[in-house]
PDB file of C-alpha atoms in Angstrom:
ATOM      1  CA  MET K 659      55.324 -41.841   3.259  1.00 90.00           C
ATOM      2  CA  LEU K 660      57.126 -40.925   0.039  1.00 97.00           C
ATOM      3  CA  GLN K 661      57.188 -37.169  -0.390  1.00 97.00           C
ATOM      4  CA  LEU K 662      58.644 -34.885  -3.050  1.00 98.00           C
ATOM      5  CA  GLU K 663      58.811 -31.209  -2.101  1.00 98.00           C
ATOM      6  CA  ASN K 664      59.657 -28.473  -4.617  1.00 98.00           C
ATOM      7  CA  VAL K 665      61.694 -30.882  -6.726  1.00 98.00           C
ATOM      8  CA  SER K 666      63.191 -29.486  -9.913  1.00 98.00           C
ATOM      9  CA  LEU K 667      65.324 -31.251 -12.512  1.00 97.00           C
ATOM     10  CA  ASN K 668      67.393 -29.831 -15.347  1.00 96.00           C
ATOM     11  CA  TYR K 669      68.668 -31.536 -18.475  1.00 94.00           C
ATOM     12  CA  GLY K 670      71.317 -29.009 -19.396  1.00 93.00           C
ATOM     13  CA  SER K 671      69.458 -25.733 -19.918  1.00 94.00           C
ATOM     14  CA  PHE K 672      66.084 -27.519 -20.161  1.00 94.00           C
ATOM     15  CA  ARG K 673      63.901 -27.516 -17.033  1.00 96.00           C
ATOM     16  CA  ALA K 674      62.382 -31.011 -17.077  1.00 96.00           C
ATOM     17  CA  LEU K 675      60.684 -30.771 -13.669  1.00 97.00           C
ATOM     18  CA  ASP K 676      59.569 -27.517 -12.083  1.00 97.00           C
ATOM     19  CA  ASN K 677      58.811 -27.460  -8.348  1.00 97.00           C
ATOM     20  CA  ILE K 678      57.114 -30.849  -8.168  1.00 97.00           C
ATOM     21  CA  ASN K 679      55.135 -31.517  -4.981  1.00 98.00           C
ATOM     22  CA  ILE K 680      53.639 -34.999  -4.685  1.00 97.00           C
ATOM     23  CA  HIS K 681      53.246 -37.560  -1.941  1.00 97.00           C
ATOM     24  CA  ALA K 682      52.083 -41.109  -1.415  1.00 97.00           C
ATOM     25  CA  LYS K 683      51.012 -42.225   2.045  1.00 96.00           C
ATOM     26  CA  GLU K 684      51.821 -45.686   3.290  1.00 95.00           C
ATOM     27  CA  GLY K 685      49.615 -48.213   1.511  1.00 95.00           C
ATOM     28  CA  GLU K 686      48.302 -45.760  -1.099  1.00 97.00           C
ATOM     29  CA  LEU K 687      48.200 -46.275  -4.843  1.00 97.00           C
ATOM     30  CA  VAL K 688      48.891 -42.921  -6.469  1.00 97.00           C
ATOM     31  CA  VAL K 689      48.727 -42.376 -10.225  1.00 96.00           C
ATOM     32  CA  LEU K 690      50.731 -39.890 -12.292  1.00 96.00           C
ATOM     33  CA  LEU K 691      48.863 -39.011 -15.472  1.00 93.00           C
ATOM     34  CA  GLY K 692      50.353 -37.201 -18.427  1.00 89.00           C
ATOM     35  CA  ALA K 693      51.228 -37.451 -22.084  1.00 87.00           C
ATOM     36  CA  ASN K 694      54.535 -38.864 -23.273  1.00 87.00           C
ATOM     37  CA  GLY K 695      57.276 -36.404 -22.301  1.00 89.00           C
ATOM     38  CA  ALA K 696      55.235 -34.724 -19.570  1.00 92.00           C
ATOM     39  CA  GLY K 697      57.799 -35.581 -16.897  1.00 95.00           C
ATOM     40  CA  LYS K 698      56.469 -38.770 -15.299  1.00 95.00           C
ATOM     41  CA  SER K 699      59.614 -40.813 -15.939  1.00 95.00           C
ATOM     42  CA  SER K 700      61.800 -37.902 -14.832  1.00 96.00           C
ATOM     43  CA  ILE K 701      59.993 -37.885 -11.472  1.00 97.00           C
ATOM     44  CA  PHE K 702      60.746 -41.587 -11.023  1.00 97.00           C
ATOM     45  CA  LEU K 703      64.356 -41.334 -12.206  1.00 97.00           C
ATOM     46  CA  THR K 704      64.979 -38.477  -9.780  1.00 97.00           C
ATOM     47  CA  THR K 705      63.269 -40.276  -6.903  1.00 98.00           C
ATOM     48  CA  SER K 706      65.341 -43.411  -7.492  1.00 97.00           C
ATOM     49  CA  GLY K 707      68.591 -41.427  -7.616  1.00 96.00           C
ATOM     50  CA  LEU K 708      69.381 -42.057 -11.282  1.00 96.00           C
ATOM     51  CA  HIS K 709      69.015 -38.342 -12.033  1.00 96.00           C
ATOM     52  CA  LYS K 710      70.172 -35.627  -9.647  1.00 95.00           C
ATOM     53  CA  ALA K 711      67.588 -33.082  -8.545  1.00 97.00           C
ATOM     54  CA  ALA K 712      68.554 -29.462  -9.147  1.00 96.00           C
ATOM     55  CA  SER K 713      66.657 -28.489  -6.007  1.00 97.00           C
ATOM     56  CA  GLY K 714      64.080 -29.743  -3.557  1.00 98.00           C
ATOM     57  CA  SER K 715      63.678 -32.627  -1.147  1.00 98.00           C
ATOM     58  CA  ILE K 716      62.665 -36.259  -1.607  1.00 98.00           C
ATOM     59  CA  ARG K 717      61.941 -38.104   1.621  1.00 97.00           C
ATOM     60  CA  PHE K 718      60.897 -41.647   2.355  1.00 97.00           C
ATOM     61  CA  GLY K 719      59.700 -41.681   5.918  1.00 95.00           C
ATOM     62  CA  LYS K 720      62.330 -39.634   7.740  1.00 94.00           C
ATOM     63  CA  THR K 721      65.107 -40.459   5.256  1.00 97.00           C
ATOM     64  CA  GLU K 722      66.261 -37.865   2.735  1.00 97.00           C
ATOM     65  CA  LEU K 723      66.894 -39.579  -0.611  1.00 97.00           C
ATOM     66  CA  VAL K 724      68.434 -36.687  -2.548  1.00 96.00           C
ATOM     67  CA  GLY K 725      72.177 -37.315  -2.848  1.00 94.00           C
ATOM     68  CA  MET K 726      71.851 -40.978  -1.950  1.00 96.00           C
ATOM     69  CA  LYS K 727      73.173 -43.682  -4.292  1.00 96.00           C
ATOM     70  CA  PRO K 728      70.494 -45.587  -6.253  1.00 95.00           C
ATOM     71  CA  SER K 729      71.523 -48.864  -4.598  1.00 93.00           C
ATOM     72  CA  ALA K 730      71.080 -47.320  -1.151  1.00 95.00           C
ATOM     73  CA  ILE K 731      67.632 -46.021  -2.125  1.00 97.00           C
ATOM     74  CA  VAL K 732      66.649 -49.567  -3.110  1.00 96.00           C
ATOM     75  CA  GLU K 733      67.971 -50.829   0.220  1.00 94.00           C
ATOM     76  CA  HIS K 734      65.701 -48.294   1.957  1.00 95.00           C
ATOM     77  CA  GLY K 735      62.730 -49.812   0.124  1.00 96.00           C
ATOM     78  CA  VAL K 736      62.067 -47.477  -2.836  1.00 97.00           C
ATOM     79  CA  VAL K 737      62.240 -49.513  -6.046  1.00 97.00           C
ATOM     80  CA  GLN K 738      61.599 -48.490  -9.649  1.00 96.00           C
ATOM     81  CA  CYS K 739      60.212 -50.736 -12.387  1.00 95.00           C
ATOM     82  CA  PRO K 740      61.344 -48.818 -15.471  1.00 90.00           C
ATOM     83  CA  GLU K 741      59.509 -48.025 -18.672  1.00 87.00           C
ATOM     84  CA  GLY K 742      60.508 -50.448 -21.412  1.00 82.00           C
ATOM     85  CA  ARG K 743      61.203 -53.267 -18.897  1.00 85.00           C
ATOM     86  CA  LYS K 744      65.015 -53.093 -19.282  1.00 90.00           C
ATOM     87  CA  LEU K 745      65.446 -56.866 -19.044  1.00 94.00           C
ATOM     88  CA  PHE K 746      68.538 -58.866 -19.970  1.00 93.00           C
ATOM     89  CA  PRO K 747      67.041 -60.668 -22.998  1.00 95.00           C
ATOM     90  CA  ALA K 748      69.780 -63.304 -23.362  1.00 95.00           C
ATOM     91  CA  MET K 749      69.521 -64.320 -19.704  1.00 96.00           C
ATOM     92  CA  SER K 750      66.922 -66.688 -18.305  1.00 97.00           C
ATOM     93  CA  VAL K 751      63.762 -65.517 -16.595  1.00 97.00           C
ATOM     94  CA  LEU K 752      65.106 -66.950 -13.346  1.00 97.00           C
ATOM     95  CA  LYS K 753      68.389 -65.044 -13.590  1.00 95.00           C
ATOM     96  CA  ASN K 754      66.578 -61.797 -14.405  1.00 95.00           C
ATOM     97  CA  LEU K 755      64.393 -62.251 -11.344  1.00 97.00           C
ATOM     98  CA  THR K 756      67.301 -63.235  -9.111  1.00 95.00           C
ATOM     99  CA  LEU K 757      69.172 -60.056 -10.061  1.00 93.00           C
ATOM    100  CA  GLY K 758      66.323 -58.088  -8.500  1.00 93.00           C
ATOM    101  CA  GLY K 759      67.152 -59.646  -5.149  1.00 92.00           C
ATOM    102  CA  TYR K 760      70.812 -58.604  -5.262  1.00 88.00           C
ATOM    103  CA  VAL K 761      70.429 -56.133  -2.375  1.00 85.00           C
ATOM    104  CA  HIS K 762      69.341 -59.084  -0.217  1.00 86.00           C
ATOM    105  CA  ARG K 763      72.053 -61.443  -1.506  1.00 84.00           C
ATOM    106  CA  ARG K 764      73.108 -62.431   2.029  1.00 87.00           C
ATOM    107  CA  ASP K 765      69.584 -63.652   2.766  1.00 86.00           C
ATOM    108  CA  SER K 766      69.276 -66.740   0.551  1.00 87.00           C
ATOM    109  CA  LYS K 767      66.217 -68.049   2.387  1.00 92.00           C
ATOM    110  CA  GLY K 768      64.492 -64.696   2.016  1.00 88.00           C
ATOM    111  CA  ILE K 769      65.301 -64.565  -1.703  1.00 92.00           C
ATOM    112  CA  LYS K 770      63.838 -68.055  -2.169  1.00 93.00           C
ATOM    113  CA  SER K 771      60.687 -67.037  -0.280  1.00 95.00           C
ATOM    114  CA  THR K 772      60.243 -63.854  -2.340  1.00 96.00           C
ATOM    115  CA  LEU K 773      60.848 -65.809  -5.556  1.00 96.00           C
ATOM    116  CA  ASP K 774      58.090 -68.237  -4.555  1.00 96.00           C
ATOM    117  CA  GLU K 775      55.769 -65.260  -4.028  1.00 96.00           C
ATOM    118  CA  VAL K 776      56.595 -63.904  -7.503  1.00 96.00           C
ATOM    119  CA  PHE K 777      55.928 -67.305  -9.086  1.00 97.00           C
ATOM    120  CA  ALA K 778      52.642 -67.516  -7.171  1.00 95.00           C
ATOM    121  CA  MET K 779      51.594 -64.153  -8.595  1.00 94.00           C
ATOM    122  CA  PHE K 780      52.807 -64.960 -12.132  1.00 96.00           C
ATOM    123  CA  PRO K 781      52.652 -68.780 -12.532  1.00 96.00           C
ATOM    124  CA  ILE K 782      53.653 -68.580 -16.204  1.00 96.00           C
ATOM    125  CA  LEU K 783      57.084 -67.308 -15.111  1.00 97.00           C
ATOM    126  CA  HIS K 784      57.721 -70.484 -13.135  1.00 97.00           C
ATOM    127  CA  GLU K 785      56.813 -72.502 -16.210  1.00 97.00           C
ATOM    128  CA  LYS K 786      59.214 -70.451 -18.364  1.00 97.00           C
ATOM    129  CA  ARG K 787      61.884 -69.820 -15.722  1.00 96.00           C
ATOM    130  CA  GLU K 788      64.720 -71.412 -17.758  1.00 97.00           C
ATOM    131  CA  MET K 789      63.795 -69.647 -21.014  1.00 96.00           C
ATOM    132  CA  ASN K 790      65.599 -66.513 -22.167  1.00 96.00           C
ATOM    133  CA  ALA K 791      63.617 -63.430 -21.144  1.00 95.00           C
ATOM    134  CA  GLY K 792      63.853 -62.081 -24.691  1.00 94.00           C
ATOM    135  CA  SER K 793      61.869 -65.028 -26.040  1.00 96.00           C
ATOM    136  CA  LEU K 794      58.773 -64.206 -23.975  1.00 95.00           C
ATOM    137  CA  SER K 795      55.741 -62.235 -25.119  1.00 94.00           C
ATOM    138  CA  GLY K 796      55.486 -58.554 -24.221  1.00 92.00           C
ATOM    139  CA  GLY K 797      53.071 -59.255 -21.391  1.00 93.00           C
ATOM    140  CA  GLN K 798      55.255 -61.986 -19.945  1.00 95.00           C
ATOM    141  CA  GLN K 799      58.303 -59.724 -20.153  1.00 95.00           C
ATOM    142  CA  GLN K 800      56.398 -57.087 -18.194  1.00 95.00           C
ATOM    143  CA  MET K 801      55.626 -59.729 -15.570  1.00 95.00           C
ATOM    144  CA  VAL K 802      59.363 -60.430 -15.329  1.00 96.00           C
ATOM    145  CA  ALA K 803      60.070 -56.711 -14.927  1.00 96.00           C
ATOM    146  CA  ILE K 804      57.526 -56.350 -12.131  1.00 96.00           C
ATOM    147  CA  GLY K 805      58.660 -59.614 -10.551  1.00 96.00           C
ATOM    148  CA  ARG K 806      62.284 -58.450 -10.608  1.00 96.00           C
ATOM    149  CA  SER K 807      61.219 -55.271  -8.781  1.00 96.00           C
ATOM    150  CA  LEU K 808      59.339 -57.315  -6.182  1.00 97.00           C
ATOM    151  CA  MET K 809      62.489 -59.351  -5.548  1.00 96.00           C
ATOM    152  CA  SER K 810      63.954 -56.176  -3.986  1.00 95.00           C
ATOM    153  CA  ARG K 811      61.091 -56.295  -1.436  1.00 95.00           C
ATOM    154  CA  PRO K 812      59.907 -52.741  -2.037  1.00 97.00           C
ATOM    155  CA  LYS K 813      58.023 -50.709   0.518  1.00 97.00           C
ATOM    156  CA  ALA K 814      57.294 -48.190  -2.237  1.00 98.00           C
ATOM    157  CA  LEU K 815      57.141 -49.350  -5.864  1.00 98.00           C
ATOM    158  CA  LEU K 816      57.476 -46.901  -8.769  1.00 97.00           C
ATOM    159  CA  LEU K 817      55.846 -48.435 -11.852  1.00 96.00           C
ATOM    160  CA  ASP K 818      56.579 -46.600 -15.095  1.00 94.00           C
ATOM    161  CA  GLU K 819      54.100 -47.277 -17.929  1.00 92.00           C
ATOM    162  CA  PRO K 820      53.581 -51.007 -17.202  1.00 92.00           C
ATOM    163  CA  SER K 821      50.756 -51.334 -19.743  1.00 90.00           C
ATOM    164  CA  LEU K 822      52.643 -49.748 -22.657  1.00 88.00           C
ATOM    165  CA  GLY K 823      52.323 -51.790 -25.859  1.00 86.00           C
ATOM    166  CA  LEU K 824      50.297 -54.595 -24.300  1.00 88.00           C
ATOM    167  CA  ALA K 825      47.076 -56.158 -25.598  1.00 88.00           C
ATOM    168  CA  PRO K 826      43.862 -55.147 -23.755  1.00 88.00           C
ATOM    169  CA  LEU K 827      43.426 -58.530 -22.062  1.00 88.00           C
ATOM    170  CA  VAL K 828      47.022 -58.458 -20.824  1.00 89.00           C
ATOM    171  CA  VAL K 829      46.566 -54.872 -19.619  1.00 90.00           C
ATOM    172  CA  LYS K 830      43.613 -56.033 -17.508  1.00 90.00           C
ATOM    173  CA  GLN K 831      45.724 -58.812 -15.974  1.00 90.00           C
ATOM    174  CA  MET K 832      48.576 -56.385 -15.324  1.00 91.00           C
ATOM    175  CA  PHE K 833      46.386 -53.922 -13.448  1.00 93.00           C
ATOM    176  CA  GLU K 834      44.873 -56.748 -11.416  1.00 93.00           C
ATOM    177  CA  ALA K 835      48.407 -57.743 -10.382  1.00 94.00           C
ATOM    178  CA  ILE K 836      49.299 -54.140  -9.489  1.00 95.00           C
ATOM    179  CA  GLU K 837      46.155 -53.830  -7.383  1.00 95.00           C
ATOM    180  CA  LYS K 838      47.054 -57.092  -5.621  1.00 95.00           C
ATOM    181  CA  ILE K 839      50.575 -55.827  -4.875  1.00 96.00           C
ATOM    182  CA  ASN K 840      49.130 -52.646  -3.392  1.00 96.00           C
ATOM    183  CA  LYS K 841      46.531 -54.460  -1.293  1.00 95.00           C
ATOM    184  CA  ALA K 842      49.304 -56.650   0.121  1.00 94.00           C
ATOM    185  CA  GLY K 843      50.734 -53.495   1.703  1.00 94.00           C
ATOM    186  CA  THR K 844      53.147 -52.014  -0.841  1.00 97.00           C
ATOM    187  CA  THR K 845      52.797 -48.307  -1.542  1.00 98.00           C
ATOM    188  CA  VAL K 846      52.554 -47.872  -5.321  1.00 98.00           C
ATOM    189  CA  MET K 847      53.208 -44.834  -7.485  1.00 97.00           C
ATOM    190  CA  LEU K 848      52.023 -45.604 -11.013  1.00 97.00           C
ATOM    191  CA  ALA K 849      52.880 -43.529 -14.092  1.00 95.00           C
ATOM    192  CA  GLU K 850      50.384 -44.253 -16.844  1.00 88.00           C
ATOM    193  CA  GLN K 851      48.912 -42.979 -20.087  1.00 81.00           C
ATOM    194  CA  ASN K 852      46.053 -45.495 -19.742  1.00 85.00           C
ATOM    195  CA  ALA K 853      44.169 -43.102 -17.475  1.00 86.00           C
ATOM    196  CA  TYR K 854      40.893 -44.983 -17.099  1.00 86.00           C
ATOM    197  CA  ALA K 855      42.468 -48.311 -16.098  1.00 88.00           C
ATOM    198  CA  ALA K 856      44.908 -46.588 -13.732  1.00 92.00           C
ATOM    199  CA  LEU K 857      42.332 -44.378 -12.023  1.00 92.00           C
ATOM    200  CA  ARG K 858      40.022 -47.323 -11.397  1.00 91.00           C
ATOM    201  CA  ILE K 859      42.542 -48.811  -8.948  1.00 94.00           C
ATOM    202  CA  ALA K 860      43.987 -45.530  -7.618  1.00 95.00           C
ATOM    203  CA  SER K 861      43.577 -43.746  -4.299  1.00 93.00           C
ATOM    204  CA  ARG K 862      44.585 -40.361  -5.704  1.00 95.00           C
ATOM    205  CA  ALA K 863      46.142 -38.943  -8.849  1.00 96.00           C
ATOM    206  CA  TYR K 864      48.230 -36.081 -10.182  1.00 96.00           C
ATOM    207  CA  VAL K 865      48.144 -34.673 -13.719  1.00 94.00           C
ATOM    208  CA  ILE K 866      51.518 -33.583 -15.100  1.00 94.00           C
ATOM    209  CA  GLU K 867      52.075 -31.293 -18.070  1.00 94.00           C
ATOM    210  CA  GLY K 868      55.393 -29.806 -19.131  1.00 95.00           C
ATOM    211  CA  GLY K 869      57.149 -30.887 -15.959  1.00 96.00           C
ATOM    212  CA  ARG K 870      54.569 -29.269 -13.669  1.00 96.00           C
ATOM    213  CA  ILE K 871      51.680 -30.557 -11.570  1.00 96.00           C
ATOM    214  CA  VAL K 872      48.585 -28.974 -13.073  1.00 94.00           C
ATOM    215  CA  MET K 873      45.910 -30.913 -11.200  1.00 94.00           C
ATOM    216  CA  GLU K 874      45.508 -33.332  -8.312  1.00 95.00           C
ATOM    217  CA  GLY K 875      42.609 -35.031  -6.615  1.00 94.00           C
ATOM    218  CA  SER K 876      40.944 -38.245  -5.602  1.00 94.00           C
ATOM    219  CA  ARG K 877      40.210 -41.025  -8.067  1.00 91.00           C
ATOM    220  CA  ASP K 878      36.568 -39.974  -8.385  1.00 92.00           C
ATOM    221  CA  GLU K 879      37.395 -36.288  -8.747  1.00 93.00           C
ATOM    222  CA  LEU K 880      39.682 -36.953 -11.695  1.00 91.00           C
ATOM    223  CA  LEU K 881      37.480 -39.603 -13.279  1.00 88.00           C
ATOM    224  CA  ASN K 882      34.611 -37.100 -13.270  1.00 89.00           C
ATOM    225  CA  ASN K 883      36.662 -34.091 -14.325  1.00 88.00           C
ATOM    226  CA  GLU K 884      35.678 -33.104 -17.862  1.00 88.00           C
ATOM    227  CA  ALA K 885      39.134 -31.785 -18.807  1.00 84.00           C
ATOM    228  CA  VAL K 886      40.815 -34.979 -17.630  1.00 84.00           C
ATOM    229  CA  ARG K 887      38.254 -37.180 -19.391  1.00 84.00           C
ATOM    230  CA  LYS K 888      38.681 -35.216 -22.622  1.00 82.00           C
ATOM    231  CA  ALA K 889      42.498 -35.238 -22.525  1.00 79.00           C
ATOM    232  CA  TYR K 890      43.247 -38.698 -21.158  1.00 79.00           C
ATOM    233  CA  ILE K 891      40.152 -40.886 -21.237  1.00 74.00           C
ATOM    234  CA  GLY K 892      38.563 -39.800 -24.486  1.00 63.00           C
ATOM    235  CA  ALA K 893      35.045 -39.348 -23.177  1.00 53.00           C
TER     236      ALA K 893
END
């Protein structure tokens, strides 16, 4: 289980996260809903060790992650796929993917096996493996970003706005891939503004506003909540 207890984060004098309490059980797909700037990315950046929590606890299983180096957090199985993809555009698709397996660099057979799994999930990446990542379409670049995260063999995957800027058909394909990753056994925490698409594949969800959790519930509870529908689904 991935659990955040009373986690707060400051950017200087600004309180970006205020006593955040969220959890994802093993095998769950949990969605974080909220407008741009609500604090979703800050939750992920703090969980992955890139930002230092001002207070609180972040545990993965029995392991405390607060104070741990980001590389060590990845080695423990918590992997972030960042908003904006953060690819190396002048490097090939294959090299971008291979970088994701760096923590397993001593296991060449395992890296090859994981790479085959990524290519099986996203066949177009095998076809374009020698092309520069920057030459791909937005949807294909997002596939590379997710594939690179999978190369780290995550037990818990933090996906930050994977559908941002993508065409509707590509968004559908992306959520199908995320659902497949989750059903294969990976715990997924998904930050999304596309509330309807995210909730359709979710187990549970949290609504974040101004760095605070203002609502939580099951998929159906949030899909049928009038305030959530009005604010995030538009119906």
